[in-house]
């Protein structure tokens, strides 16, 4: 059976995109709004999940996206509904702030829409019509936490009831891992006033409504009903759909979002801190918002474990890598920093012993699901299919560094040391002792010298040699899962 994620991505290819998803948002550029000094995001899937640390502007992107269209009836979302400048928020927006959308057209091209701020927001008249659902955290509140509802709950009566569609019931059961015999939607009266629409379920002979449901159960049921009954081709914006859901329910809800995109052709943007939601989505759906100083940098296509590691501030690793010694650790770190600096916090590099020990360790855990790889010295063979790789070159890293023209030049310019003279004096000495002896001669800390030397050495290695190793490690992290 074809993976639904692949089916969804096929539907979003440029030749199919408008027929399936209409004038979908394919890009957002935000300048001068809250933390987004100049953030440009490409939306390469009909469902996109923004993950990242708190305060990186995930919710802001959803709120701004809600303002890209106007509904056929009723009031539109405007940016001023969400973002204001006042005495307490003097820099949330300013003159010159703007939001630029790229909207797909039936001609297979991009139609720009710019909303700009002077003393107020302008550009709304150029919006096209599309239904928009913004399901923030406050979109659904537990009935039991609504004093006005609970105070009158004893007077509640149902004046019409309708069993929900089988698809709604089946997906709710699958997500929550519990069987409902019935799911019924009721239009209610409280005293003589028209009340809310409230759902009830029957399970194992027990009937209860949202008033007696837990928040995760009630919110999941509510969201599914909404997504199944709003018009097709709606823009759906959901804050943290994993809220109050157990872990398997989070992943199943992610599967549901993919399915509802396929069946009802919604475009869905969401925020999430859940590795399990991210696992259920296509790779193109994942965008990590990385805070770098005063700016936000979108990082697309991270694996769920890499995103989890970044959100855990590196305390959880997406991949553990064994190396032979401190010099190998320094060289590998600089190689990764050269090509994928954002991955360094998500990968743990550990000294695991000699070439035989780390090779044996990786082979022993091959089928356990543990995300583990080995990078041995350049004079040792590799076995990529077993996630055993090697550093560039054909010598141990100590020898590679001390025979490197880049390091020779650096040592002469920085410390006045002639490397050929030093090499002559260490003939017959174990190469593991070389940096200790060199550090003693120039009066620096040996570990600091190793890392300093690794940085210089890696800068002189052709990028093609170092990029291959990083690519192999990325593939290893995507094949494995953390336990």
Short mmCIF file of C-alpha atoms in Angstrom, two decimals:
data_model
loop_
_atom_site.label_atom_id
_atom_site.label_comp_id
_atom_site.label_asym_id
_atom_site.label_seq_id
_atom_site.Cartn_x
_atom_site.Cartn_y
_atom_site.Cartn_z
CA UNK A 1 0.00 0.00 0.00
CA UNK A 2 1.34 3.44 -0.90
CA UNK A 3 2.43 5.68 1.95
CA UNK A 4 -0.25 8.40 2.36
CA UNK A 5 2.53 10.95 2.86
CA UNK A 6 3.85 10.23 -0.62
CA UNK A 7 0.33 10.43 -2.07
CA UNK A 8 -0.12 13.82 -0.42
CA UNK A 9 3.17 15.17 -1.75
CA UNK A 10 2.30 13.95 -5.24
CA UNK A 11 -0.94 15.93 -5.02
CA UNK A 12 1.06 19.05 -4.19
CA UNK A 13 3.42 18.89 -7.15
CA UNK A 14 3.20 22.10 -9.22
CA UNK A 15 1.29 20.44 -12.07
CA UNK A 16 -1.35 19.12 -9.63
CA UNK A 17 -1.30 21.82 -6.97
CA UNK A 18 -4.04 24.23 -8.03
CA UNK A 19 -6.47 21.48 -9.04
CA UNK A 20 -6.09 19.90 -5.59
CA UNK A 21 -5.51 22.79 -3.21
CA UNK A 22 -6.52 25.95 -5.03
CA UNK A 23 -4.68 29.21 -4.37
CA UNK A 24 -2.66 27.78 -1.48
CA UNK A 25 -0.04 29.80 0.38
CA UNK A 26 3.36 28.65 -0.83
CA UNK A 27 5.54 31.26 0.86
CA UNK A 28 5.43 33.73 3.73
CA UNK A 29 7.96 36.52 4.31
CA UNK A 30 7.61 38.49 7.53
CA UNK A 31 9.55 41.69 8.18
CA UNK A 32 9.41 43.59 11.45
CA UNK A 33 6.62 41.70 13.20
CA UNK A 34 7.33 40.52 16.75
CA UNK A 35 10.46 38.34 16.66
CA UNK A 36 10.45 38.06 12.86
CA UNK A 37 12.89 40.73 11.71
CA UNK A 38 13.11 39.13 8.26
CA UNK A 39 11.85 35.55 8.15
CA UNK A 40 11.17 33.83 4.81
CA UNK A 41 9.38 30.47 4.81
CA UNK A 42 8.73 28.21 1.83
CA UNK A 43 5.74 25.86 2.22
CA UNK A 44 6.63 22.73 0.24
CA UNK A 45 3.79 20.55 1.45
CA UNK A 46 0.03 21.08 1.88
CA UNK A 47 0.56 20.38 5.57
CA UNK A 48 3.36 22.22 7.38
CA UNK A 49 4.32 21.89 11.04
CA UNK A 50 6.35 24.67 12.65
CA UNK A 51 8.43 23.42 15.56
CA UNK A 52 11.00 25.22 17.68
CA UNK A 53 11.69 26.68 21.08
CA UNK A 54 9.14 28.90 22.78
CA UNK A 55 9.39 32.46 21.55
CA UNK A 56 10.47 31.68 17.99
CA UNK A 57 7.31 33.04 16.38
CA UNK A 58 5.42 29.84 15.51
CA UNK A 59 2.04 31.18 16.62
CA UNK A 60 2.73 34.47 14.88
CA UNK A 61 3.07 32.70 11.53
CA UNK A 62 -0.31 31.02 12.03
CA UNK A 63 -1.98 34.28 12.98
CA UNK A 64 -0.51 36.07 9.97
CA UNK A 65 -1.54 33.25 7.64
CA UNK A 66 -5.12 33.62 8.86
CA UNK A 67 -5.08 37.13 7.36
CA UNK A 68 -4.14 36.03 3.83
CA UNK A 69 -7.76 35.52 2.71
CA UNK A 70 -11.25 36.86 3.32
CA UNK A 71 -14.27 34.60 3.83
CA UNK A 72 -17.25 34.57 1.50
CA UNK A 73 -19.43 35.69 4.42
CA UNK A 74 -18.72 37.11 7.84
CA UNK A 75 -15.77 39.04 9.21
CA UNK A 76 -12.19 38.54 8.07
CA UNK A 77 -9.16 38.06 10.26
CA UNK A 78 -6.98 41.16 10.24
CA UNK A 79 -3.47 41.41 11.64
CA UNK A 80 -4.65 43.96 14.17
CA UNK A 81 -6.84 41.23 15.71
CA UNK A 82 -3.64 39.57 16.92
CA UNK A 83 -0.73 42.00 16.91
CA UNK A 84 -0.81 45.54 18.28
CA UNK A 85 1.73 48.18 19.18
CA UNK A 86 1.16 50.04 22.43
CA UNK A 87 3.05 51.35 25.43
CA UNK A 88 3.83 47.85 26.64
CA UNK A 89 4.56 46.46 23.13
CA UNK A 90 6.36 49.30 21.35
CA UNK A 91 8.28 47.09 18.90
CA UNK A 92 5.75 44.40 17.96
CA UNK A 93 5.16 46.29 14.68
CA UNK A 94 6.53 49.53 13.28
CA UNK A 95 6.32 51.64 10.15
CA UNK A 96 7.72 49.53 7.34
CA UNK A 97 6.61 46.19 8.81
CA UNK A 98 5.18 43.87 6.18
CA UNK A 99 3.90 40.38 5.49
CA UNK A 100 4.33 39.06 1.95
CA UNK A 101 2.47 35.96 0.79
CA UNK A 102 3.06 33.94 -2.33
CA UNK A 103 -0.23 32.38 -3.51
CA UNK A 104 -0.42 29.63 -6.15
CA UNK A 105 -2.52 30.37 -9.24
CA UNK A 106 -4.34 28.27 -11.81
CA UNK A 107 -1.71 29.37 -14.32
CA UNK A 108 0.98 27.59 -12.31
CA UNK A 109 2.57 30.83 -11.19
CA UNK A 110 2.83 32.81 -7.95
CA UNK A 111 0.57 35.75 -7.17
CA UNK A 112 2.08 38.10 -4.57
CA UNK A 113 0.02 39.60 -1.77
CA UNK A 114 1.61 42.20 0.49
CA UNK A 115 0.13 43.49 3.73
CA UNK A 116 2.13 46.51 4.92
CA UNK A 117 2.06 48.71 8.01
CA UNK A 118 2.33 52.46 8.29
CA UNK A 119 -0.11 53.69 10.93
CA UNK A 120 -2.37 50.74 10.15
CA UNK A 121 -2.26 47.63 7.98
CA UNK A 122 -2.93 48.03 4.26
CA UNK A 123 -3.43 45.64 1.35
CA UNK A 124 -6.49 43.72 2.52
CA UNK A 125 -8.53 44.64 -0.57
CA UNK A 126 -6.35 42.39 -2.74
CA UNK A 127 -7.20 39.24 -0.77
CA UNK A 128 -9.04 36.38 -2.46
CA UNK A 129 -11.91 34.41 -0.95
CA UNK A 130 -11.16 31.23 1.02
CA UNK A 131 -12.56 29.67 4.21
CA UNK A 132 -10.15 29.96 7.15
CA UNK A 133 -10.26 28.04 10.43
CA UNK A 134 -7.95 29.23 13.21
CA UNK A 135 -7.95 26.67 16.01
CA UNK A 136 -5.75 28.24 18.66
CA UNK A 137 -5.39 26.89 22.17
CA UNK A 138 -8.44 28.90 23.20
CA UNK A 139 -10.54 27.65 20.27
CA UNK A 140 -11.81 24.79 22.39
CA UNK A 141 -12.11 25.07 26.15
CA UNK A 142 -13.24 22.20 28.41
CA UNK A 143 -16.90 22.44 29.32
CA UNK A 144 -16.05 21.63 32.92
CA UNK A 145 -13.89 24.78 33.09
CA UNK A 146 -16.61 27.09 31.81
CA UNK A 147 -18.42 28.44 34.90
CA UNK A 148 -21.26 29.90 32.84
CA UNK A 149 -21.88 26.53 31.20
CA UNK A 150 -21.55 24.40 34.34
CA UNK A 151 -23.78 26.75 36.32
CA UNK A 152 -26.61 26.13 33.85
CA UNK A 153 -25.71 22.55 32.92
CA UNK A 154 -28.60 21.04 34.89
CA UNK A 155 -31.05 22.91 32.66
CA UNK A 156 -29.43 21.75 29.40
CA UNK A 157 -31.68 19.92 26.99
CA UNK A 158 -31.07 18.51 23.52
CA UNK A 159 -33.69 19.63 21.00
CA UNK A 160 -32.09 17.83 18.03
CA UNK A 161 -29.55 15.03 17.74
CA UNK A 162 -27.67 13.48 14.87
CA UNK A 163 -25.22 10.60 14.86
CA UNK A 164 -21.94 11.79 13.37
CA UNK A 165 -20.51 10.34 10.18
CA UNK A 166 -18.82 6.96 10.41
CA UNK A 167 -15.53 8.49 9.30
CA UNK A 168 -15.56 10.93 12.24
CA UNK A 169 -16.28 8.14 14.71
CA UNK A 170 -13.68 5.79 13.23
CA UNK A 171 -10.89 8.35 13.27
CA UNK A 172 -11.74 9.45 16.80
CA UNK A 173 -11.66 5.83 17.97
CA UNK A 174 -8.37 5.20 16.20
CA UNK A 175 -6.69 8.30 17.60
CA UNK A 176 -7.84 7.78 21.18
CA UNK A 177 -7.44 3.97 21.06
CA UNK A 178 -10.91 3.39 22.45
CA UNK A 179 -14.07 2.13 20.83
CA UNK A 180 -17.23 4.20 20.73
CA UNK A 181 -20.50 2.46 19.99
CA UNK A 182 -22.02 5.82 19.11
CA UNK A 183 -20.94 9.43 18.69
CA UNK A 184 -23.82 11.90 18.59
CA UNK A 185 -23.92 15.65 18.02
CA UNK A 186 -26.65 17.56 19.88
CA UNK A 187 -27.99 21.04 19.37
CA UNK A 188 -28.86 22.17 22.88
CA UNK A 189 -30.99 24.63 24.78
CA UNK A 190 -30.05 26.06 28.17
CA UNK A 191 -33.26 27.17 29.83
CA UNK A 192 -35.00 28.97 27.00
CA UNK A 193 -31.87 30.11 25.13
CA UNK A 194 -30.20 28.36 22.23
CA UNK A 195 -27.08 26.68 23.54
CA UNK A 196 -23.97 25.18 21.98
CA UNK A 197 -23.54 22.13 19.86
CA UNK A 198 -22.33 19.42 22.21
CA UNK A 199 -21.24 15.87 21.45
CA UNK A 200 -21.85 12.76 23.47
CA UNK A 201 -20.47 9.23 23.14
CA UNK A 202 -21.55 5.76 24.13
CA UNK A 203 -18.81 3.37 25.22
CA UNK A 204 -19.24 0.03 26.98
CA UNK A 205 -22.85 0.89 27.73
CA UNK A 206 -21.94 4.22 29.34
CA UNK A 207 -23.16 7.47 27.82
CA UNK A 208 -21.42 10.77 28.56
CA UNK A 209 -20.97 14.15 26.88
CA UNK A 210 -18.16 16.65 26.54
CA UNK A 211 -19.05 17.92 30.01
CA UNK A 212 -17.51 14.74 31.44
CA UNK A 213 -14.71 14.18 28.94
CA UNK A 214 -11.04 14.85 29.51
CA UNK A 215 -9.62 17.77 27.52
CA UNK A 216 -7.64 15.61 25.07
CA UNK A 217 -10.61 13.40 24.27
CA UNK A 218 -13.04 16.31 23.84
CA UNK A 219 -10.67 18.50 21.83
CA UNK A 220 -9.71 15.67 19.45
CA UNK A 221 -13.37 14.87 18.79
CA UNK A 222 -14.17 18.55 18.31
CA UNK A 223 -11.30 19.17 15.87
CA UNK A 224 -12.11 16.11 13.78
CA UNK A 225 -15.75 17.14 13.49
CA UNK A 226 -14.75 20.64 12.45
CA UNK A 227 -12.21 19.48 9.85
CA UNK A 228 -14.75 17.07 8.36
CA UNK A 229 -17.57 19.61 8.10
CA UNK A 230 -15.95 22.91 7.10
CA UNK A 231 -15.83 23.56 3.31
CA UNK A 232 -13.24 21.70 1.29
CA UNK A 233 -10.04 23.58 0.35
CA UNK A 234 -10.12 25.50 3.62
CA UNK A 235 -7.00 26.96 5.22
CA UNK A 236 -6.72 25.25 8.62
CA UNK A 237 -4.44 26.65 11.33
CA UNK A 238 -4.00 24.56 14.49
CA UNK A 239 -2.01 25.36 17.62
CA UNK A 240 -0.37 22.27 19.13
CA UNK A 241 -2.83 19.51 18.20
CA UNK A 242 -0.95 17.20 20.59
CA UNK A 243 -2.23 19.09 23.64
CA UNK A 244 -3.44 16.62 26.30
CA UNK A 245 -3.10 13.62 23.95
CA UNK A 246 -1.13 10.54 24.96
CA UNK A 247 1.86 9.69 22.77
CA UNK A 248 0.31 7.18 20.38
CA UNK A 249 -2.72 9.48 20.02
CA UNK A 250 -0.39 12.28 18.96
CA UNK A 251 1.04 10.17 16.15
CA UNK A 252 -2.39 8.95 15.05
CA UNK A 253 -3.65 12.53 14.99
CA UNK A 254 -0.73 13.35 12.68
CA UNK A 255 -1.82 10.48 10.42
CA UNK A 256 -5.35 11.88 10.46
CA UNK A 257 -4.15 15.32 9.39
CA UNK A 258 -2.39 13.78 6.38
CA UNK A 259 -5.54 11.83 5.53
CA UNK A 260 -7.88 14.81 5.81
CA UNK A 261 -5.56 16.83 3.56
CA UNK A 262 -5.89 14.09 0.96
CA UNK A 263 -9.64 13.61 1.24
CA UNK A 264 -10.82 17.19 1.79
CA UNK A 265 -7.93 19.10 0.18
CA UNK A 266 -7.37 21.44 3.11
CA UNK A 267 -4.10 23.30 3.50
CA UNK A 268 -3.04 22.82 7.10
CA UNK A 269 -0.44 24.83 9.03
CA UNK A 270 0.21 23.88 12.63
CA UNK A 271 2.59 24.42 15.51
CA UNK A 272 3.94 21.45 17.43
CA UNK A 273 6.52 20.38 19.99
CA UNK A 274 5.65 16.70 19.47
CA UNK A 275 8.11 14.31 17.89
CA UNK A 276 5.20 11.94 17.31
CA UNK A 277 3.17 14.48 15.33
CA UNK A 278 6.26 15.24 13.23
CA UNK A 279 6.91 11.53 12.59
CA UNK A 280 3.50 11.17 10.99
CA UNK A 281 4.07 13.97 8.47
CA UNK A 282 6.08 14.10 5.23
CA UNK A 283 9.66 15.28 5.50
CA UNK A 284 8.74 18.39 3.49
CA UNK A 285 6.15 19.24 6.16
CA UNK A 286 8.67 19.85 8.94
CA UNK A 287 10.07 23.34 9.46
CA UNK A 288 12.14 24.08 12.55
CA UNK A 289 12.34 27.76 13.52
CA UNK A 290 15.86 28.33 14.80
CA UNK A 291 16.56 31.46 16.85
CA UNK A 292 19.96 32.94 15.94
CA UNK A 293 20.58 36.14 17.83
CA UNK A 294 17.86 38.61 16.91
CA UNK A 295 16.60 36.70 13.87
CA UNK A 296 14.65 33.53 13.12
CA UNK A 297 15.99 31.04 10.56
CA UNK A 298 13.65 28.34 9.20
CA UNK A 299 15.35 24.94 8.90
CA UNK A 300 13.30 22.61 6.65
CA UNK A 301 13.32 18.83 6.56
CA UNK A 302 14.80 17.94 9.94
CA UNK A 303 14.05 14.46 11.20
CA UNK A 304 11.65 14.31 14.16
CA UNK A 305 14.48 13.20 16.47
CA UNK A 306 16.67 16.10 15.32
CA UNK A 307 13.84 18.53 16.02
CA UNK A 308 13.26 16.90 19.41
CA UNK A 309 16.95 17.18 20.23
CA UNK A 310 17.03 20.88 19.35
CA UNK A 311 13.89 21.55 21.40
CA UNK A 312 15.50 19.64 24.30
CA UNK A 313 18.56 21.92 24.04
CA UNK A 314 20.69 18.96 23.00
CA UNK A 315 19.85 16.90 26.08
CA UNK A 316 18.34 14.23 23.81
CA UNK A 317 20.46 13.13 20.86
CA UNK A 318 19.16 12.17 17.44
CA UNK A 319 22.36 10.22 16.76
CA UNK A 320 25.29 9.06 18.89
CA UNK A 321 28.65 8.73 17.14
CA UNK A 322 31.62 6.79 18.50
CA UNK A 323 35.18 7.93 17.70
CA UNK A 324 38.58 6.66 18.80
CA UNK A 325 40.04 9.62 20.73
CA UNK A 326 39.92 13.37 21.42
CA UNK A 327 41.62 14.30 18.16
CA UNK A 328 39.07 12.32 16.13
CA UNK A 329 36.26 13.95 18.11
CA UNK A 330 37.61 17.43 17.38
CA UNK A 331 38.11 16.74 13.67
CA UNK A 332 34.64 15.21 13.25
CA UNK A 333 33.03 18.12 15.13
CA UNK A 334 34.68 20.64 12.83
CA UNK A 335 33.65 18.66 9.75
CA UNK A 336 30.01 18.71 10.89
CA UNK A 337 30.26 22.40 11.81
CA UNK A 338 31.55 23.13 8.32
CA UNK A 339 28.51 21.67 6.56
CA UNK A 340 25.62 21.34 9.05
CA UNK A 341 26.33 23.45 12.16
CA UNK A 342 22.71 23.20 13.22
CA UNK A 343 23.06 19.43 13.63
CA UNK A 344 25.93 19.57 16.13
CA UNK A 345 23.65 19.99 19.17
CA UNK A 346 21.53 17.04 17.98
CA UNK A 347 24.39 14.57 17.54
CA UNK A 348 26.45 13.28 20.44
CA UNK A 349 30.11 12.47 19.69
CA UNK A 350 31.67 10.10 22.22
CA UNK A 351 35.11 8.56 22.65
CA UNK A 352 34.47 4.81 22.52
CA UNK A 353 37.90 3.16 22.40
CA UNK A 354 40.00 1.72 19.61
CA UNK A 355 38.83 0.89 16.10
CA UNK A 356 37.87 -2.69 16.94
CA UNK A 357 35.88 -1.79 20.06
CA UNK A 358 33.75 0.93 18.46
CA UNK A 359 33.18 -1.21 15.36
CA UNK A 360 32.02 -4.13 17.51
CA UNK A 361 29.76 -1.87 19.58
CA UNK A 362 27.95 -0.52 16.52
CA UNK A 363 27.51 -4.01 15.06
CA UNK A 364 26.11 -5.34 18.35
CA UNK A 365 23.32 -2.74 18.46
CA UNK A 366 22.59 -2.89 14.73
CA UNK A 367 19.12 -4.35 15.16
CA UNK A 368 18.11 -2.70 18.43
CA UNK A 369 16.82 0.58 17.00
CA UNK A 370 19.43 2.62 18.90
CA UNK A 371 20.70 5.55 16.81
CA UNK A 372 24.43 4.77 16.81
CA UNK A 373 27.25 5.13 14.28
CA UNK A 374 31.04 4.94 14.36
CA UNK A 375 33.62 7.14 12.66
CA UNK A 376 37.04 5.54 12.75
CA UNK A 377 40.42 6.99 11.77
CA UNK A 378 41.37 7.38 8.12
CA UNK A 379 43.79 4.45 8.19
CA UNK A 380 40.96 2.02 9.03
CA UNK A 381 38.42 0.63 6.59
CA UNK A 382 34.76 1.58 6.71
CA UNK A 383 31.49 -0.34 6.38
CA UNK A 384 28.77 2.19 5.43
CA UNK A 385 25.97 -0.40 5.40
CA UNK A 386 26.71 -1.03 9.08
CA UNK A 387 26.91 2.70 9.87
CA UNK A 388 30.68 2.47 10.32
CA UNK A 389 32.46 5.33 8.54
CA UNK A 390 35.93 6.88 8.51
CA UNK A 391 37.55 10.31 8.67
CA UNK A 392 39.02 11.84 5.48
CA UNK A 393 42.52 10.84 4.47
CA UNK A 394 44.51 7.65 4.89
CA UNK A 395 46.28 8.34 8.20
CA UNK A 396 45.23 8.78 11.85
CA UNK A 397 43.99 12.35 12.42
CA UNK A 398 47.11 13.33 14.40
CA UNK A 399 49.28 12.48 11.39
CA UNK A 400 46.85 14.09 8.93
CA UNK A 401 46.95 17.34 10.89
CA UNK A 402 50.71 17.47 11.38
CA UNK A 403 51.28 16.85 7.68
CA UNK A 404 48.71 19.46 6.64
CA UNK A 405 50.02 22.55 4.75
CA UNK A 406 47.25 24.63 6.33
CA UNK A 407 48.34 23.67 9.85
CA UNK A 408 52.02 24.13 9.03
CA UNK A 409 51.33 27.70 7.91
CA UNK A 410 49.12 28.40 10.92
CA UNK A 411 51.68 27.08 13.41
CA UNK A 412 54.43 29.24 11.91
CA UNK A 413 52.31 32.40 11.81
CA UNK A 414 50.72 31.99 15.24
CA UNK A 415 53.48 30.42 17.34
CA UNK A 416 56.66 30.83 15.29
CA UNK A 417 57.07 27.05 15.25
CA UNK A 418 58.62 25.29 12.26
CA UNK A 419 56.57 22.12 11.86
CA UNK A 420 59.24 20.22 9.92
CA UNK A 421 61.66 20.69 12.85
CA UNK A 422 59.04 19.45 15.30
CA UNK A 423 58.26 16.41 13.17
CA UNK A 424 61.96 15.55 13.03
CA UNK A 425 62.10 15.52 16.82
CA UNK A 426 59.19 13.09 17.28
CA UNK A 427 60.34 10.32 14.95
CA UNK A 428 59.65 7.02 16.70
CA UNK A 429 57.17 8.60 19.18
CA UNK A 430 53.61 7.26 19.36
CA UNK A 431 51.38 9.65 17.41
CA UNK A 432 48.91 9.81 20.30
CA UNK A 433 51.59 11.74 22.25
CA UNK A 434 52.32 14.31 19.54
CA UNK A 435 49.89 17.01 20.62
CA UNK A 436 51.02 16.77 24.24
CA UNK A 437 54.62 17.34 23.18
CA UNK A 438 53.69 20.18 20.81
CA UNK A 439 51.53 21.86 23.44
CA UNK A 440 54.43 21.73 25.89
CA UNK A 441 56.78 23.40 23.39
CA UNK A 442 54.46 26.33 22.61
CA UNK A 443 52.97 26.64 26.11
CA UNK A 444 49.28 25.93 25.53
CA UNK A 445 46.71 23.49 26.88
CA UNK A 446 46.91 20.16 24.97
CA UNK A 447 43.12 19.76 24.58
CA UNK A 448 42.74 23.36 23.44
CA UNK A 449 45.52 22.81 20.89
CA UNK A 450 43.83 19.69 19.53
CA UNK A 451 40.58 21.57 18.85
CA UNK A 452 42.40 24.60 17.47
CA UNK A 453 44.43 22.36 15.16
CA UNK A 454 41.36 20.41 14.01
CA UNK A 455 39.63 23.62 12.93
CA UNK A 456 42.65 24.70 10.88
CA UNK A 457 43.14 21.26 9.36
CA UNK A 458 39.49 20.83 8.32
CA UNK A 459 39.49 24.24 6.62
CA UNK A 460 42.22 22.93 4.31
CA UNK A 461 40.50 19.64 3.39
CA UNK A 462 38.50 19.74 0.12
CA UNK A 463 34.80 20.14 0.86
CA UNK A 464 33.92 17.16 -1.31
CA UNK A 465 35.82 14.88 1.09
CA UNK A 466 34.13 16.22 4.23
CA UNK A 467 30.62 16.62 2.83
CA UNK A 468 30.39 12.93 1.96
CA UNK A 469 30.93 11.94 5.59
CA UNK A 470 28.25 14.36 6.83
CA UNK A 471 25.79 13.05 4.25
CA UNK A 472 26.40 9.47 5.41
CA UNK A 473 25.84 10.45 9.04
CA UNK A 474 22.60 12.26 8.14
CA UNK A 475 21.37 9.12 6.38
CA UNK A 476 22.30 7.04 9.44
CA UNK A 477 20.30 9.33 11.73
CA UNK A 478 17.26 9.08 9.45
CA UNK A 479 17.40 5.28 9.28
CA UNK A 480 17.56 4.83 13.02
CA UNK A 481 15.24 5.77 15.83
CA UNK A 482 16.08 6.80 19.35
CA UNK A 483 14.90 4.53 22.16
#
